[in-house]
Structure formats: C-alpha cells, structure tokens
mmCIF file of C-alpha atoms in Angstrom:
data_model
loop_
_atom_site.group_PDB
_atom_site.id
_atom_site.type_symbol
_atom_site.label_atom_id
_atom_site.label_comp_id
_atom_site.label_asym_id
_atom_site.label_seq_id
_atom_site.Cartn_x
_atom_site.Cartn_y
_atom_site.Cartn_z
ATOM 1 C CA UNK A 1 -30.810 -11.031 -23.019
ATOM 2 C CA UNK A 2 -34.034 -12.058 -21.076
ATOM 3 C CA UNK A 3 -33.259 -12.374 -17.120
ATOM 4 C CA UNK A 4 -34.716 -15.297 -15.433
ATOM 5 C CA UNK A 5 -37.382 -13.965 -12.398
ATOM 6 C CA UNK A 6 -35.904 -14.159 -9.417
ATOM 7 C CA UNK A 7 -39.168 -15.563 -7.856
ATOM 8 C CA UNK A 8 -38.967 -18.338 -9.589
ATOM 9 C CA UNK A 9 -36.135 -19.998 -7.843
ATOM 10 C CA UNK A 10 -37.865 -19.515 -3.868
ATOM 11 C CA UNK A 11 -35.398 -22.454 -2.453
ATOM 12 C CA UNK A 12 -32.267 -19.808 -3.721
ATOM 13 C CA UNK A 13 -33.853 -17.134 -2.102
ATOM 14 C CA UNK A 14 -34.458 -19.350 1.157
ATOM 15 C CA UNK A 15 -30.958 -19.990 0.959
ATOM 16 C CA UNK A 16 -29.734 -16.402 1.491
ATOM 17 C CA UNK A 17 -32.125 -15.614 3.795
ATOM 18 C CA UNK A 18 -31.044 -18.218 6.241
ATOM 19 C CA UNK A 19 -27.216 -16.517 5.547
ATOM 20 C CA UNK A 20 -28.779 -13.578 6.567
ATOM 21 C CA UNK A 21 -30.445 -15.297 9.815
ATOM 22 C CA UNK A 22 -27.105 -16.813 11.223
ATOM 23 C CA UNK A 23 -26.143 -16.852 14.757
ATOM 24 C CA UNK A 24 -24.414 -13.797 15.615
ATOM 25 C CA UNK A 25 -20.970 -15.898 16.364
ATOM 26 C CA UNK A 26 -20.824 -17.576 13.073
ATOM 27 C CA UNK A 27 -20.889 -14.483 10.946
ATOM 28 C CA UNK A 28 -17.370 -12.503 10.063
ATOM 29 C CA UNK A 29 -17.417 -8.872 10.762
ATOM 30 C CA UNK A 30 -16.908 -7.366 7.552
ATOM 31 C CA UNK A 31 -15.562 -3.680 6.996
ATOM 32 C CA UNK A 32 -15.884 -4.313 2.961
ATOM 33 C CA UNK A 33 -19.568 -3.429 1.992
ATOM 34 C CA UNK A 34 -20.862 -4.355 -0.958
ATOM 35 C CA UNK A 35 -22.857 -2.821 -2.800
ATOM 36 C CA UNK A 36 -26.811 -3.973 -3.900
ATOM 37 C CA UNK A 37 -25.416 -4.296 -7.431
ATOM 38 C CA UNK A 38 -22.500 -6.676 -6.278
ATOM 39 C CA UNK A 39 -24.926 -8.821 -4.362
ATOM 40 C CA UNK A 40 -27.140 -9.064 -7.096
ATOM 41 C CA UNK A 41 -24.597 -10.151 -9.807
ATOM 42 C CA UNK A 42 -23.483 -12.505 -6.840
ATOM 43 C CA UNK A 43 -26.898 -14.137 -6.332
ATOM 44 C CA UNK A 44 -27.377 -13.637 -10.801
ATOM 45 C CA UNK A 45 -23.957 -16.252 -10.812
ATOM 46 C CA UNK A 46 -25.719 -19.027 -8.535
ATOM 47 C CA UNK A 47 -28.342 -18.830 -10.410
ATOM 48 C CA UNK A 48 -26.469 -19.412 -13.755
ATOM 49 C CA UNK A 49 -24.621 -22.256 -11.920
ATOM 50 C CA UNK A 50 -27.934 -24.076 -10.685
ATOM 51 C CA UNK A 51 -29.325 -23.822 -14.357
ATOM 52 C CA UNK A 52 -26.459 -25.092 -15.490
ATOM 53 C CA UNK A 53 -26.975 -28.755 -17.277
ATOM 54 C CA UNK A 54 -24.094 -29.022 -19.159
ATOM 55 C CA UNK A 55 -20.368 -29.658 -18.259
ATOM 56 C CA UNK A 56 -18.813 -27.416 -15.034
ATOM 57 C CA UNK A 57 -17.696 -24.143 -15.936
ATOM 58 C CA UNK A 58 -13.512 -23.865 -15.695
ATOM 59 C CA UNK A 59 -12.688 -22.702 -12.557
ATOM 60 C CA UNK A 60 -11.806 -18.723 -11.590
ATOM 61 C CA UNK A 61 -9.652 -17.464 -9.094
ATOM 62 C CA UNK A 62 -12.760 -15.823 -7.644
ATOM 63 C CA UNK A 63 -14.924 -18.864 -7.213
ATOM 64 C CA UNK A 64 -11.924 -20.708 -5.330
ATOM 65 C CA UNK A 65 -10.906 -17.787 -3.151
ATOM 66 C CA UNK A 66 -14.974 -17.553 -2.328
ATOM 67 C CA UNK A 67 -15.257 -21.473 -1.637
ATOM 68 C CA UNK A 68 -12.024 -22.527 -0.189
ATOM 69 C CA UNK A 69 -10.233 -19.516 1.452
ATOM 70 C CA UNK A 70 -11.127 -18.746 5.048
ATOM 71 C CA UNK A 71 -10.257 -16.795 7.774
ATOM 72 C CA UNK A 72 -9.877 -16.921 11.852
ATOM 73 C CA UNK A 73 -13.217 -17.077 12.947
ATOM 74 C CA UNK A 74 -15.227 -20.244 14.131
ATOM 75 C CA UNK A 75 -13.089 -22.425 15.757
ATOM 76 C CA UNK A 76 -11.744 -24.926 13.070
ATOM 77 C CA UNK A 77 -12.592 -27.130 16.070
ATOM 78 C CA UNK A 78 -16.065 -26.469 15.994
ATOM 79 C CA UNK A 79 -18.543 -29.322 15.249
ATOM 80 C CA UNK A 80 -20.968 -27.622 12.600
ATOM 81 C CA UNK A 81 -17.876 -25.748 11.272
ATOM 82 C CA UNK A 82 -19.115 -27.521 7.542
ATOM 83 C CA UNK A 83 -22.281 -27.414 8.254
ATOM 84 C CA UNK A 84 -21.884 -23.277 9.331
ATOM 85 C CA UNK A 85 -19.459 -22.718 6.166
ATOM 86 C CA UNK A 86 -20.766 -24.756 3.572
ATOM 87 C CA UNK A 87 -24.381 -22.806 3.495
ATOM 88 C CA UNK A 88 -22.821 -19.181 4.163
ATOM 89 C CA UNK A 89 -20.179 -19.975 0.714
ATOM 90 C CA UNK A 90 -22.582 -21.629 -1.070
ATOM 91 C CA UNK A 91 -20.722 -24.525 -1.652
ATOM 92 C CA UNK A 92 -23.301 -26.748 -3.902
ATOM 93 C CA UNK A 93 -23.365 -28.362 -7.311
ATOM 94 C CA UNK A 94 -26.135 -28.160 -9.841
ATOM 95 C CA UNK A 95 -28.794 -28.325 -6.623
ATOM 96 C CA UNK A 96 -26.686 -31.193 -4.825
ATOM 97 C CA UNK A 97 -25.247 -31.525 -1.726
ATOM 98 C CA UNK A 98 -21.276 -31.429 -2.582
ATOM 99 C CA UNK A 99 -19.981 -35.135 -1.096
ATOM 100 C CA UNK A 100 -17.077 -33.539 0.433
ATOM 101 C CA UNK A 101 -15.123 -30.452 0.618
ATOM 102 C CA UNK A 102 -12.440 -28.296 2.030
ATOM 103 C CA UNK A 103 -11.941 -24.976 3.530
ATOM 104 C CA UNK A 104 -8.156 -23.819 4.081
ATOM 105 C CA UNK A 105 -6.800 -20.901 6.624
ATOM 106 C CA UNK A 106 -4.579 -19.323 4.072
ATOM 107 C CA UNK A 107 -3.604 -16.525 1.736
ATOM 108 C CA UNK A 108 -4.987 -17.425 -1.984
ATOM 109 C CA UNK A 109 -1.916 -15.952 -3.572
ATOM 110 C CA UNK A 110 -0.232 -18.784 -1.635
ATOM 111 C CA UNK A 111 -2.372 -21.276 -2.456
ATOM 112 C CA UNK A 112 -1.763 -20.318 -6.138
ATOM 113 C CA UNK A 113 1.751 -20.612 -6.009
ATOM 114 C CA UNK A 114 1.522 -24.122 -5.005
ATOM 115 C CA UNK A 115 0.510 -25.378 -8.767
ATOM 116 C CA UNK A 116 4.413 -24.639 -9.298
ATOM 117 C CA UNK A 117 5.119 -26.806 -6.563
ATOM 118 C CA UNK A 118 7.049 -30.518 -7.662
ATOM 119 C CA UNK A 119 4.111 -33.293 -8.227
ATOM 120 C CA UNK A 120 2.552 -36.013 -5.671
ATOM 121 C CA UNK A 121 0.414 -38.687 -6.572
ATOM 122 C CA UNK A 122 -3.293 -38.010 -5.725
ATOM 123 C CA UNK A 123 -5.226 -39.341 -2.764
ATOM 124 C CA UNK A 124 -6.656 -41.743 -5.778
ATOM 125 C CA UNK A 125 -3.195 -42.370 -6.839
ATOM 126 C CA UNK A 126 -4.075 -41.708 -10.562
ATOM 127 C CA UNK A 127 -3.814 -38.226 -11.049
ATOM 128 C CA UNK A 128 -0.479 -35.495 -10.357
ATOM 129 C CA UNK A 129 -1.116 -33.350 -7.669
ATOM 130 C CA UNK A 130 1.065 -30.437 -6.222
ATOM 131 C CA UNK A 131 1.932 -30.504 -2.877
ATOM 132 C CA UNK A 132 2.469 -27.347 -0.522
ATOM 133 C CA UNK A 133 5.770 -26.959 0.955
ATOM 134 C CA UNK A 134 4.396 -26.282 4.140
ATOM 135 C CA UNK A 135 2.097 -27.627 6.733
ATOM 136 C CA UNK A 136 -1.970 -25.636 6.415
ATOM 137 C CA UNK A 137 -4.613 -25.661 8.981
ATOM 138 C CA UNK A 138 -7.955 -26.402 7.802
ATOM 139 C CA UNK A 139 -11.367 -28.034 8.203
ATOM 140 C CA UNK A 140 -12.284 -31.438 5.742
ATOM 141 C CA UNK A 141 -16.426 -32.040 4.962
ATOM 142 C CA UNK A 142 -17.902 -34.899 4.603
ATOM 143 C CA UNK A 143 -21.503 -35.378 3.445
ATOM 144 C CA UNK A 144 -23.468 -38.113 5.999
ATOM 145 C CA UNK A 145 -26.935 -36.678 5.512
ATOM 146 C CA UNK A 146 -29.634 -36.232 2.206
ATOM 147 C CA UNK A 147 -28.088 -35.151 -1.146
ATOM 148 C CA UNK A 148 -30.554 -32.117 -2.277
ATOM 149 C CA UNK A 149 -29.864 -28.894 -0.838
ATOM 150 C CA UNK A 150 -30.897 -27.068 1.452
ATOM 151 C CA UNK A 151 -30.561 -30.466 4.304
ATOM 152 C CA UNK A 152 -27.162 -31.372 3.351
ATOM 153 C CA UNK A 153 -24.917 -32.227 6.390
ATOM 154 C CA UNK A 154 -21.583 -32.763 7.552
ATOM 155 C CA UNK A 155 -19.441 -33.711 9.603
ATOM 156 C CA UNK A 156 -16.619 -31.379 10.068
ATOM 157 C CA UNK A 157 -12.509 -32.656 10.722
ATOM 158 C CA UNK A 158 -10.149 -30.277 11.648
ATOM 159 C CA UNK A 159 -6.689 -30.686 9.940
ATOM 160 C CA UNK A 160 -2.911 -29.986 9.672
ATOM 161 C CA UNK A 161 -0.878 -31.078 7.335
ATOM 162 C CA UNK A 162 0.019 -30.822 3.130
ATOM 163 C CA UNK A 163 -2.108 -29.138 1.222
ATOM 164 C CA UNK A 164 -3.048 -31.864 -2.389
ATOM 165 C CA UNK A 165 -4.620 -29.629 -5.315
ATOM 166 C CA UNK A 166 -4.833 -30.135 -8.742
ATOM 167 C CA UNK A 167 -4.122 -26.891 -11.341
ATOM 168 C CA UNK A 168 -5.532 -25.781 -14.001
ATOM 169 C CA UNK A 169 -4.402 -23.389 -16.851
ATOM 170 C CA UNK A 170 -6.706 -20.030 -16.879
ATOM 171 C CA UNK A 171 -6.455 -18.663 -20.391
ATOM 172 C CA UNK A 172 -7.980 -14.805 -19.209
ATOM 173 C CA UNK A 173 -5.211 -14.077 -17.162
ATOM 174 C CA UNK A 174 -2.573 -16.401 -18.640
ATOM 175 C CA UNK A 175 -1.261 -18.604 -15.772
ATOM 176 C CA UNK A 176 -2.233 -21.629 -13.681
ATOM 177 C CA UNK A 177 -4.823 -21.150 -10.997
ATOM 178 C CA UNK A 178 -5.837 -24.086 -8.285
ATOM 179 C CA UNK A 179 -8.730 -26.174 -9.739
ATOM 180 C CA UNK A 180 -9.508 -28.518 -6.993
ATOM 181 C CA UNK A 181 -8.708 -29.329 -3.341
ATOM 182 C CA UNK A 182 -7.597 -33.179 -3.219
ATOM 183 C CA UNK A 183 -6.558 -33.906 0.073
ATOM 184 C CA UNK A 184 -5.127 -32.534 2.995
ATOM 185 C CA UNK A 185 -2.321 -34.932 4.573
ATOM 186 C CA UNK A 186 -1.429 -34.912 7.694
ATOM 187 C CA UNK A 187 2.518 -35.388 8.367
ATOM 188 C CA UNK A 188 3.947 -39.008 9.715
ATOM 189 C CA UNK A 189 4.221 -39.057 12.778
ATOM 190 C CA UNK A 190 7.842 -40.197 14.136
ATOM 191 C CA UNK A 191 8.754 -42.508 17.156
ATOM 192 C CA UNK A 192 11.674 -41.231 19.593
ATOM 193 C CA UNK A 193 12.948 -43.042 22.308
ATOM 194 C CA UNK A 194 16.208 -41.214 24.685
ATOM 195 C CA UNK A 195 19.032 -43.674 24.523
ATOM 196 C CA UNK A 196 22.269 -44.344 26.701
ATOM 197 C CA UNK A 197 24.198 -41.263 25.957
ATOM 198 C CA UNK A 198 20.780 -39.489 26.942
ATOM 199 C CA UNK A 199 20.122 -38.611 22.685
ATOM 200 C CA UNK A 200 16.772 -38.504 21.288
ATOM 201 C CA UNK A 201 16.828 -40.831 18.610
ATOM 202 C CA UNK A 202 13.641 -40.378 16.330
ATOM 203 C CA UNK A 203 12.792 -43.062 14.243
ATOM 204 C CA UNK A 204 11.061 -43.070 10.632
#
C-alpha cells in the first residue's frame, strides 16, 4: 500500500511541533517512552482520520482513553485548560474545530463500566444515556472562536457532577465500550434551614 508523504500535510506537522513547544507547566512528566515507531503510527492514524471523507470510524477504547481520560496536572481550574488539552490530544474532526468536548479525571476501566449502568435521558432528551453512579471531576469545552484548526478556542468549565455517555458495542473485543461524552451534570443542590428542635431539615 502506497504511504501518503508526510510533507504534504505541513499544518499536521505544525501541529505537533507546537505539542512539542509547550510551556514547561502544561506538559505531563512521562516515565513511558515511546518509541519512534509508536509515534509514527500515532501521527500515520491522524493522518488517516483527516483524509477521512466518509462516515466516522466506530470508536476504540484507545481513541477514548487518548481523548477523554486525564490525569492531575493543570489545574482543572485553569482558564486555557481546553485550549492547553485540546491541541496536546488532538481532539479535531476531519480538519474542524470540535464544537465542544470533555475531558474526565478518571480511570477508563471505570468509565467503561458505566455503559452497564441503568439509562438517563440525554442532555437532548432523545437519546438513552448511562449515568455514573458517582460524582467525576472534569473540565467541559466549548468552541467561541474560528472553526478550522489550528485557531480553534475555548473556553474551559470546570465540573462535578454525573458523568452522561452513550455506548457502543465493539465487535474486536466483544463488549460495550463508551462512544461519546454527553454531558456532565452537576448534582441539585438542596436548601436546609435548622428548625426548633435545632434539626437540619434539607429540603428537595
């Protein structure tokens, strides 16, 4: 099969290099080294994706773990968190800026585990979601700037609460991996008030 040059794609290559040229407190020390080969495939699959005209490839437990998973780092707080996280993951679609996203501080084996969870409605109230059983931390993106990479731009939202994603079946490895991220809702918040008898009494 004939490779494409990588030459020929200089705004992919621009791209990395920026990675590359990140401030110093943005970047994750990282004791697992890959090799040239893996960072070639690596850069081989973006390029794949950005040629790619036709329907979205199904989703692998790889690609979400790479996009979605992150670790204690940059302050979730942090104003270009999206802006930081979204270039250094390569978060893009078919050379377009992604009009949201999320990034959640968690294990992906637990993530996984929540397409077993009971169904919620959606954020759009159409489709099921499932619902984690527990509250996540994590950081919601949303695009306010240009729509062609490299210029995209966020603004970042730090948040706690239920983690929404949708499932879908992976036929390699015969069980149900998360496909998307749909929301991330924060719990109610409940009213209490201390009455005569000196009780906390919350209300719903």
């Amino acid at each position: 099969m004939m490779r494409t040059p990588i030459t020929t794609y200089p705004l992919l290559l621009l791209l990395l290099l920026q990675q590359l040229l990140q401030p110093v407190q943005f970047q994750e020390v990282d004791t697992d080294f890959d090799s040239p080969e893996d960072k070639m495939e690596e850069f081989r699959e973006y390029l794949e994706e950005f040629r790619r005209t036709g329907p979205t490839r199904p989703p692998t437990k790889e690609k979400v773990e790479r996009r979605v998973i992150i670790e204690p780092g940059m302050p979730l707080y942090h104003r270009d968190y999206c802006n930081e996280e979204i270039m250094r993951k390569n978060v893009y679609h078919k050379q377009r800026c992604v009009t949201e996203h999320y990034f959640l501080l968690m294990q992906y084996d637990e993530l996984e585990k929540i397409c077993y969870n009971r169904f919620v409605p959606c954020k759009n109230g159409v489709r099921k979601c499932n619902r984690s059983k527990g509250l996540v931390e994590g950081v919601y993106c949303n695009l306010t700037e240009a729509f062609k990479i490299p210029r995209c731009k966020y603004k970042s939202f730090y948040r706690r609460g239920y983690v929404l994603i949708t499932c879908a079946w992976q036929n390699e490895i015969h069980k149900l991996i998360p496909h998307t991220i749909n929301d991330l809702v924060e719990p109610p918040k409940h009213r209490s008030f201390l009455n005569e008898d000196g009780v906390f009494v919350i209300l719903p």
